[in-house]
mmCIF file of C-alpha atoms in Angstrom:
data_model
loop_
_atom_site.group_PDB
_atom_site.id
_atom_site.type_symbol
_atom_site.label_atom_id
_atom_site.label_comp_id
_atom_site.label_asym_id
_atom_site.label_seq_id
_atom_site.Cartn_x
_atom_site.Cartn_y
_atom_site.Cartn_z
ATOM 1 C CA MET A 91 173.638 -10.402 327.399
ATOM 2 C CA ASN A 92 176.611 -8.405 326.045
ATOM 3 C CA THR A 93 177.179 -6.880 322.610
ATOM 4 C CA ILE A 94 179.246 -9.828 321.345
ATOM 5 C CA ASN A 95 176.453 -12.254 322.205
ATOM 6 C CA ARG A 96 173.864 -10.068 320.457
ATOM 7 C CA ILE A 97 176.007 -9.839 317.332
ATOM 8 C CA ALA A 98 176.614 -13.602 317.352
ATOM 9 C CA ASN A 99 172.939 -14.373 317.794
ATOM 10 C CA ARG A 100 172.008 -12.116 314.890
ATOM 11 C CA TRP A 101 174.757 -12.599 312.330
ATOM 12 C CA THR A 102 176.336 -16.034 312.755
ATOM 13 C CA ASP A 103 175.063 -19.087 310.918
ATOM 14 C CA GLY A 104 175.061 -21.080 314.149
ATOM 15 C CA GLN A 105 176.736 -21.578 317.483
ATOM 16 C CA THR A 106 177.814 -24.233 319.946
ATOM 17 C CA ALA A 107 177.931 -23.908 323.751
ATOM 18 C CA ILE A 108 179.502 -25.841 326.597
ATOM 19 C CA THR A 109 176.144 -26.350 328.347
ATOM 20 C CA THR A 110 172.474 -25.845 327.610
ATOM 21 C CA ARG A 111 172.412 -23.561 330.653
ATOM 22 C CA ILE A 112 174.829 -21.092 329.089
ATOM 23 C CA ALA A 113 172.973 -21.260 325.774
ATOM 24 C CA GLU A 114 169.829 -20.230 327.627
ATOM 25 C CA SER A 115 171.681 -17.568 329.630
ATOM 26 C CA ILE A 116 173.016 -15.757 326.545
ATOM 27 C CA HIS A 117 169.797 -16.377 324.612
ATOM 28 C CA ILE A 118 171.166 -18.329 321.660
ATOM 29 C CA PRO A 119 168.141 -18.802 319.375
ATOM 30 C CA ALA A 120 167.008 -22.421 319.196
ATOM 31 C CA ASN A 121 167.353 -22.448 315.401
ATOM 32 C CA LYS A 122 171.003 -21.335 315.702
ATOM 33 C CA LEU A 123 172.103 -23.684 318.499
ATOM 34 C CA TRP A 124 173.848 -26.500 316.697
ATOM 35 C CA GLY A 125 174.656 -28.351 319.894
ATOM 36 C CA CYS A 126 176.468 -28.401 323.237
ATOM 37 C CA TRP A 127 179.817 -29.982 323.989
ATOM 38 C CA PRO A 128 180.958 -29.873 327.626
ATOM 39 C CA SER A 129 184.333 -29.982 329.251
ATOM 40 C CA GLY A 130 185.727 -33.460 329.746
ATOM 41 C CA VAL A 131 188.288 -35.640 331.456
ATOM 42 C CA ASN A 132 191.041 -38.012 330.385
ATOM 43 C CA LEU A 133 189.742 -41.236 331.907
ATOM 44 C CA ASP A 134 193.009 -43.148 331.507
ATOM 45 C CA ARG A 135 194.958 -40.466 333.373
ATOM 46 C CA PHE A 136 192.666 -40.382 336.419
ATOM 47 C CA ALA A 137 191.463 -43.991 336.751
ATOM 48 C CA PRO A 138 194.704 -45.283 338.404
ATOM 49 C CA ALA A 139 194.002 -43.066 341.433
ATOM 50 C CA GLU A 140 191.219 -45.408 342.547
ATOM 51 C CA ALA A 141 193.564 -48.394 342.890
ATOM 52 C CA MET A 142 196.100 -46.347 344.902
ATOM 53 C CA ARG A 143 193.563 -45.040 347.414
ATOM 54 C CA HIS A 144 193.473 -46.221 351.044
ATOM 55 C CA TRP A 145 190.008 -45.756 352.496
ATOM 56 C CA PRO A 146 189.615 -44.572 356.105
ATOM 57 C CA GLY A 147 189.504 -47.063 358.941
ATOM 58 C CA PRO A 148 187.243 -46.671 361.999
ATOM 59 C CA SER A 149 189.600 -44.230 363.732
ATOM 60 C CA ASP A 150 190.813 -42.394 360.620
ATOM 61 C CA PRO A 151 189.568 -38.995 359.413
ATOM 62 C CA ILE A 152 187.726 -38.667 356.121
ATOM 63 C CA LYS A 153 190.032 -36.763 353.779
ATOM 64 C CA LEU A 154 188.341 -34.078 351.687
ATOM 65 C CA ILE A 155 190.092 -32.434 348.769
ATOM 66 C CA TYR A 156 189.513 -29.368 346.629
ATOM 67 C CA ILE A 157 191.699 -28.624 343.601
ATOM 68 C CA GLY A 158 191.193 -25.455 341.595
ATOM 69 C CA SER A 159 191.027 -21.686 341.892
ATOM 70 C CA THR A 160 191.280 -20.251 345.391
ATOM 71 C CA HIS A 161 189.460 -16.995 344.644
ATOM 72 C CA TYR A 162 186.971 -15.676 347.192
ATOM 73 C CA GLU A 163 183.873 -16.690 345.238
ATOM 74 C CA ARG A 164 184.824 -20.377 345.467
ATOM 75 C CA ASN A 165 183.577 -20.381 349.082
ATOM 76 C CA LEU A 166 186.558 -22.290 350.435
ATOM 77 C CA LEU A 167 186.884 -20.417 353.717
ATOM 78 C CA THR A 168 183.270 -21.243 354.491
ATOM 79 C CA LEU A 169 183.951 -24.910 353.778
ATOM 80 C CA SER A 170 187.031 -24.749 356.007
ATOM 81 C CA ARG A 171 184.943 -23.345 358.849
ATOM 82 C CA ALA A 172 182.372 -26.108 358.356
ATOM 83 C CA VAL A 173 185.163 -28.709 358.680
ATOM 84 C CA ILE A 174 186.242 -27.162 361.984
ATOM 85 C CA ARG A 175 182.635 -27.117 363.197
ATOM 86 C CA ALA A 176 182.337 -30.792 362.284
ATOM 87 C CA SER A 177 185.435 -31.632 364.326
ATOM 88 C CA GLN A 178 183.893 -29.867 367.303
ATOM 89 C CA GLN A 179 180.968 -32.273 366.971
ATOM 90 C CA ASP A 180 183.250 -35.346 366.955
ATOM 91 C CA MET A 181 183.194 -35.834 363.175
ATOM 92 C CA GLN A 182 186.755 -36.304 361.957
ATOM 93 C CA PHE A 183 187.580 -34.646 358.635
ATOM 94 C CA HIS A 184 190.723 -33.266 357.045
ATOM 95 C CA LEU A 185 190.457 -30.817 354.133
ATOM 96 C CA THR A 186 193.261 -30.270 351.618
ATOM 97 C CA ILE A 187 192.992 -27.259 349.304
ATOM 98 C CA ILE A 188 195.292 -27.018 346.279
ATOM 99 C CA GLY A 189 195.376 -24.047 343.946
ATOM 100 C CA ALA A 190 196.162 -20.400 343.370
ATOM 101 C CA GLY A 191 193.971 -17.349 343.757
ATOM 102 C CA ALA A 192 193.229 -14.128 345.596
ATOM 103 C CA GLN A 193 192.143 -15.821 348.842
ATOM 104 C CA GLN A 194 195.051 -18.241 349.064
ATOM 105 C CA GLU A 195 196.937 -16.382 351.802
ATOM 106 C CA GLU A 196 193.831 -15.974 353.939
ATOM 107 C CA LEU A 197 193.113 -19.687 353.557
ATOM 108 C CA LYS A 198 196.686 -20.526 354.537
ATOM 109 C CA GLU A 199 196.472 -18.340 357.629
ATOM 110 C CA PHE A 200 193.256 -20.045 358.707
ATOM 111 C CA ALA A 201 194.732 -23.485 358.026
ATOM 112 C CA GLN A 202 197.763 -22.660 360.186
ATOM 113 C CA GLN A 203 195.375 -22.176 363.106
ATOM 114 C CA HIS A 204 193.978 -25.693 362.563
ATOM 115 C CA PRO A 205 196.846 -27.777 361.139
ATOM 116 C CA GLU A 206 195.282 -31.064 362.239
ATOM 117 C CA ARG A 207 192.178 -30.378 360.082
ATOM 118 C CA LEU A 208 193.252 -28.142 357.207
ATOM 119 C CA ALA A 209 196.099 -27.878 354.685
ATOM 120 C CA VAL A 210 196.500 -25.392 351.843
ATOM 121 C CA HIS A 211 199.022 -25.952 349.043
ATOM 122 C CA ASP A 212 200.075 -24.001 345.988
ATOM 123 C CA ALA A 213 198.858 -25.070 342.557
ATOM 124 C CA VAL A 214 200.427 -28.244 341.168
ATOM 125 C CA PRO A 215 201.051 -29.374 337.566
ATOM 126 C CA HIS A 216 198.008 -30.986 336.000
ATOM 127 C CA GLU A 217 199.809 -34.302 335.593
ATOM 128 C CA ASP A 218 200.241 -34.473 339.392
ATOM 129 C CA ILE A 219 196.547 -34.064 340.200
ATOM 130 C CA PRO A 220 195.661 -37.800 340.061
ATOM 131 C CA GLN A 221 198.292 -38.512 342.735
ATOM 132 C CA TRP A 222 196.684 -35.955 345.036
ATOM 133 C CA LEU A 223 193.205 -37.315 344.384
ATOM 134 C CA ALA A 224 194.466 -40.805 345.246
ATOM 135 C CA LYS A 225 195.216 -39.568 348.782
ATOM 136 C CA ALA A 226 191.658 -38.288 349.311
ATOM 137 C CA HIS A 227 188.302 -39.899 350.071
ATOM 138 C CA VAL A 228 185.831 -37.210 348.931
ATOM 139 C CA GLY A 229 186.115 -34.383 346.395
ATOM 140 C CA ALA A 230 184.635 -31.026 347.420
ATOM 141 C CA LEU A 231 182.844 -28.360 345.355
ATOM 142 C CA PRO A 232 181.355 -25.762 347.762
ATOM 143 C CA PHE A 233 180.420 -23.135 345.158
ATOM 144 C CA PRO A 234 177.544 -20.706 345.810
ATOM 145 C CA ASP A 235 174.427 -20.671 343.650
ATOM 146 C CA GLU A 236 175.522 -17.936 341.250
ATOM 147 C CA GLU A 237 175.044 -17.590 337.504
ATOM 148 C CA LYS A 238 178.690 -18.106 336.555
ATOM 149 C CA PHE A 239 178.681 -21.462 338.344
ATOM 150 C CA ARG A 240 175.217 -22.512 337.131
ATOM 151 C CA VAL A 241 176.191 -22.261 333.473
ATOM 152 C CA SER A 242 179.606 -23.907 333.819
ATOM 153 C CA SER A 243 180.788 -27.340 332.783
ATOM 154 C CA PRO A 244 182.565 -28.476 335.974
ATOM 155 C CA ILE A 245 185.798 -30.069 334.819
ATOM 156 C CA LYS A 246 187.029 -30.683 338.395
ATOM 157 C CA LEU A 247 183.864 -32.640 339.127
ATOM 158 C CA PHE A 248 184.642 -34.884 336.157
ATOM 159 C CA GLU A 249 188.186 -35.402 337.430
ATOM 160 C CA TYR A 250 186.931 -36.338 340.904
ATOM 161 C CA MET A 251 184.510 -38.827 339.361
ATOM 162 C CA ALA A 252 187.099 -40.339 337.012
ATOM 163 C CA SER A 253 189.415 -40.942 339.980
ATOM 164 C CA GLY A 254 186.686 -42.819 341.854
ATOM 165 C CA LEU A 255 185.940 -40.140 344.448
ATOM 166 C CA PRO A 256 182.504 -39.589 345.965
ATOM 167 C CA VAL A 257 181.667 -35.891 345.805
ATOM 168 C CA MET A 258 180.420 -33.311 348.287
ATOM 169 C CA ALA A 259 178.825 -30.485 346.309
ATOM 170 C CA THR A 260 176.404 -27.645 346.723
ATOM 171 C CA ARG A 261 173.004 -28.304 345.188
ATOM 172 C CA ILE A 262 173.350 -26.090 342.122
ATOM 173 C CA VAL A 263 172.435 -27.058 338.580
ATOM 174 C CA CYS A 264 175.984 -27.442 337.230
ATOM 175 C CA HIS A 265 176.358 -30.250 339.779
ATOM 176 C CA THR A 266 172.849 -31.735 339.763
ATOM 177 C CA ASP A 267 172.772 -31.835 335.947
ATOM 178 C CA VAL A 268 175.802 -34.154 336.090
ATOM 179 C CA MET A 269 175.151 -36.220 339.229
ATOM 180 C CA VAL A 270 171.551 -37.284 338.712
ATOM 181 C CA ASN A 271 170.208 -39.678 341.370
ATOM 182 C CA ALA A 272 173.813 -40.537 342.225
ATOM 183 C CA ASP A 273 174.525 -42.296 345.518
ATOM 184 C CA TYR A 274 178.051 -40.868 345.508
ATOM 185 C CA ALA A 275 176.772 -37.263 345.524
ATOM 186 C CA PHE A 276 176.572 -35.732 349.000
ATOM 187 C CA TYR A 277 174.724 -32.477 348.502
ATOM 188 C CA ALA A 278 174.719 -29.378 350.677
ATOM 189 C CA ASN A 279 171.479 -27.473 350.192
ATOM 190 C CA GLY A 280 173.250 -24.124 350.515
ATOM 191 C CA SER A 281 176.714 -22.610 350.599
ATOM 192 C CA ASP A 282 176.666 -21.333 354.184
ATOM 193 C CA VAL A 283 178.436 -23.031 357.092
ATOM 194 C CA ALA A 284 175.290 -24.724 358.412
ATOM 195 C CA SER A 285 174.416 -26.223 355.023
ATOM 196 C CA LEU A 286 177.953 -27.434 354.387
ATOM 197 C CA LEU A 287 178.071 -28.890 357.887
ATOM 198 C CA ALA A 288 174.870 -30.823 357.147
ATOM 199 C CA GLY A 289 176.548 -32.193 354.009
ATOM 200 C CA LEU A 290 179.548 -33.267 356.073
ATOM 201 C CA GLU A 291 177.222 -35.000 358.522
ATOM 202 C CA ARG A 292 175.764 -37.077 355.679
ATOM 203 C CA ILE A 293 179.252 -38.084 354.592
ATOM 204 C CA TRP A 294 180.218 -39.014 358.150
ATOM 205 C CA GLN A 295 177.130 -41.179 358.504
ATOM 206 C CA SER A 296 178.089 -42.932 355.249
ATOM 207 C CA LYS A 297 181.778 -43.421 356.100
ATOM 208 C CA ASP A 298 181.663 -47.200 355.763
ATOM 209 C CA SER A 299 179.914 -46.925 352.380
ATOM 210 C CA LEU A 300 182.467 -44.667 350.682
ATOM 211 C CA PRO A 301 184.677 -47.425 349.212
ATOM 212 C CA GLY A 302 181.690 -49.065 347.533
ATOM 213 C CA LEU A 303 180.805 -45.888 345.641
ATOM 214 C CA SER A 304 184.000 -45.698 343.579
ATOM 215 C CA GLN A 305 182.930 -47.915 340.709
ATOM 216 C CA GLN A 306 179.682 -45.996 340.259
ATOM 217 C CA THR A 307 181.524 -42.681 340.052
ATOM 218 C CA MET A 308 183.996 -44.034 337.523
ATOM 219 C CA ARG A 309 181.224 -45.541 335.433
ATOM 220 C CA ASP A 310 179.353 -42.247 335.325
ATOM 221 C CA ALA A 311 182.569 -40.373 334.487
ATOM 222 C CA SER A 312 182.647 -42.182 331.134
ATOM 223 C CA GLN A 313 179.754 -39.963 330.047
ATOM 224 C CA TRP A 314 182.021 -36.936 330.507
ATOM 225 C CA SER A 315 185.221 -38.000 328.769
ATOM 226 C CA TRP A 316 186.964 -35.835 326.178
ATOM 227 C CA SER A 317 186.052 -38.513 323.633
ATOM 228 C CA GLU A 318 182.376 -38.034 324.437
ATOM 229 C CA ALA A 319 182.790 -34.240 324.238
ATOM 230 C CA ALA A 320 184.425 -34.649 320.807
ATOM 231 C CA ARG A 321 181.546 -36.850 319.667
ATOM 232 C CA GLN A 322 179.054 -34.189 320.686
ATOM 233 C CA LEU A 323 181.074 -31.468 318.927
ATOM 234 C CA LYS A 324 181.189 -33.580 315.752
ATOM 235 C CA GLN A 325 177.424 -34.026 315.964
ATOM 236 C CA ALA A 326 176.938 -30.262 316.391
ATOM 237 C CA LEU A 327 179.156 -29.416 313.400
ATOM 238 C CA GLU A 328 177.379 -31.981 311.246
ATOM 239 C CA LYS A 329 174.092 -30.335 312.165
ATOM 240 C CA GLY A 330 175.568 -27.015 311.081
ATOM 241 C CA LEU A 331 176.693 -28.460 307.745
ATOM 242 C CA GLU A 332 173.147 -29.621 307.102
ATOM 243 C CA THR A 333 172.047 -25.989 306.986
ATOM 244 C CA PHE A 334 174.311 -25.468 303.990
ATOM 245 C CA THR A 335 173.876 -28.783 302.192
ATOM 246 C CA GLY A 336 170.207 -29.384 302.919
ATOM 247 C CA THR A 337 170.919 -33.051 303.713
#
């Protein structure tokens, strides 16, 4: 816990946090935690992607997509290697990575060696993201089990869900806290190649079921809209006001 957190915990009247996990991580006292309000998603912006999507036929590859930072810690090269391993075992996937970051050039170089399985693109405007998600069949989040990911509120996960995409994700709490007992969640039990490959195998075995999962993902996304985040923030601020008014 850094100096700013210690000062806030001691001298502020109260605080909010994006997740309970981060509140615990920085040790916000229970009597000063007014509430949590997570990141969210604009449901109306992303919902049209579901209607535009063409699901894979028997001979078509399953199209994975990742949109976000392409820094090293996002584990995207490991996911790319797992996709190639899957193709060597007669499971047909194609992974599209979109974003900017320190590992982008390395990812592009690897993708150029496997153009039939991998594609890496520069970051796109946020308003274009639903169109890219409409071209995909599964959203990917291969992050390792590290503190900065555990405490996060995964906005890209919410966007995948709102667009009707099933999700392949590592089994870390920022994902499992959102996708609880969800049929559309295909978990990898680790962030290494073997674990991600096992997650891909589960998706491949469920290829025919992917279209039927869209409505469940979109329904669950409604719990993570910006409107719901605003409601939770309002509730937290009202709790804070009670400390001054005594009501």
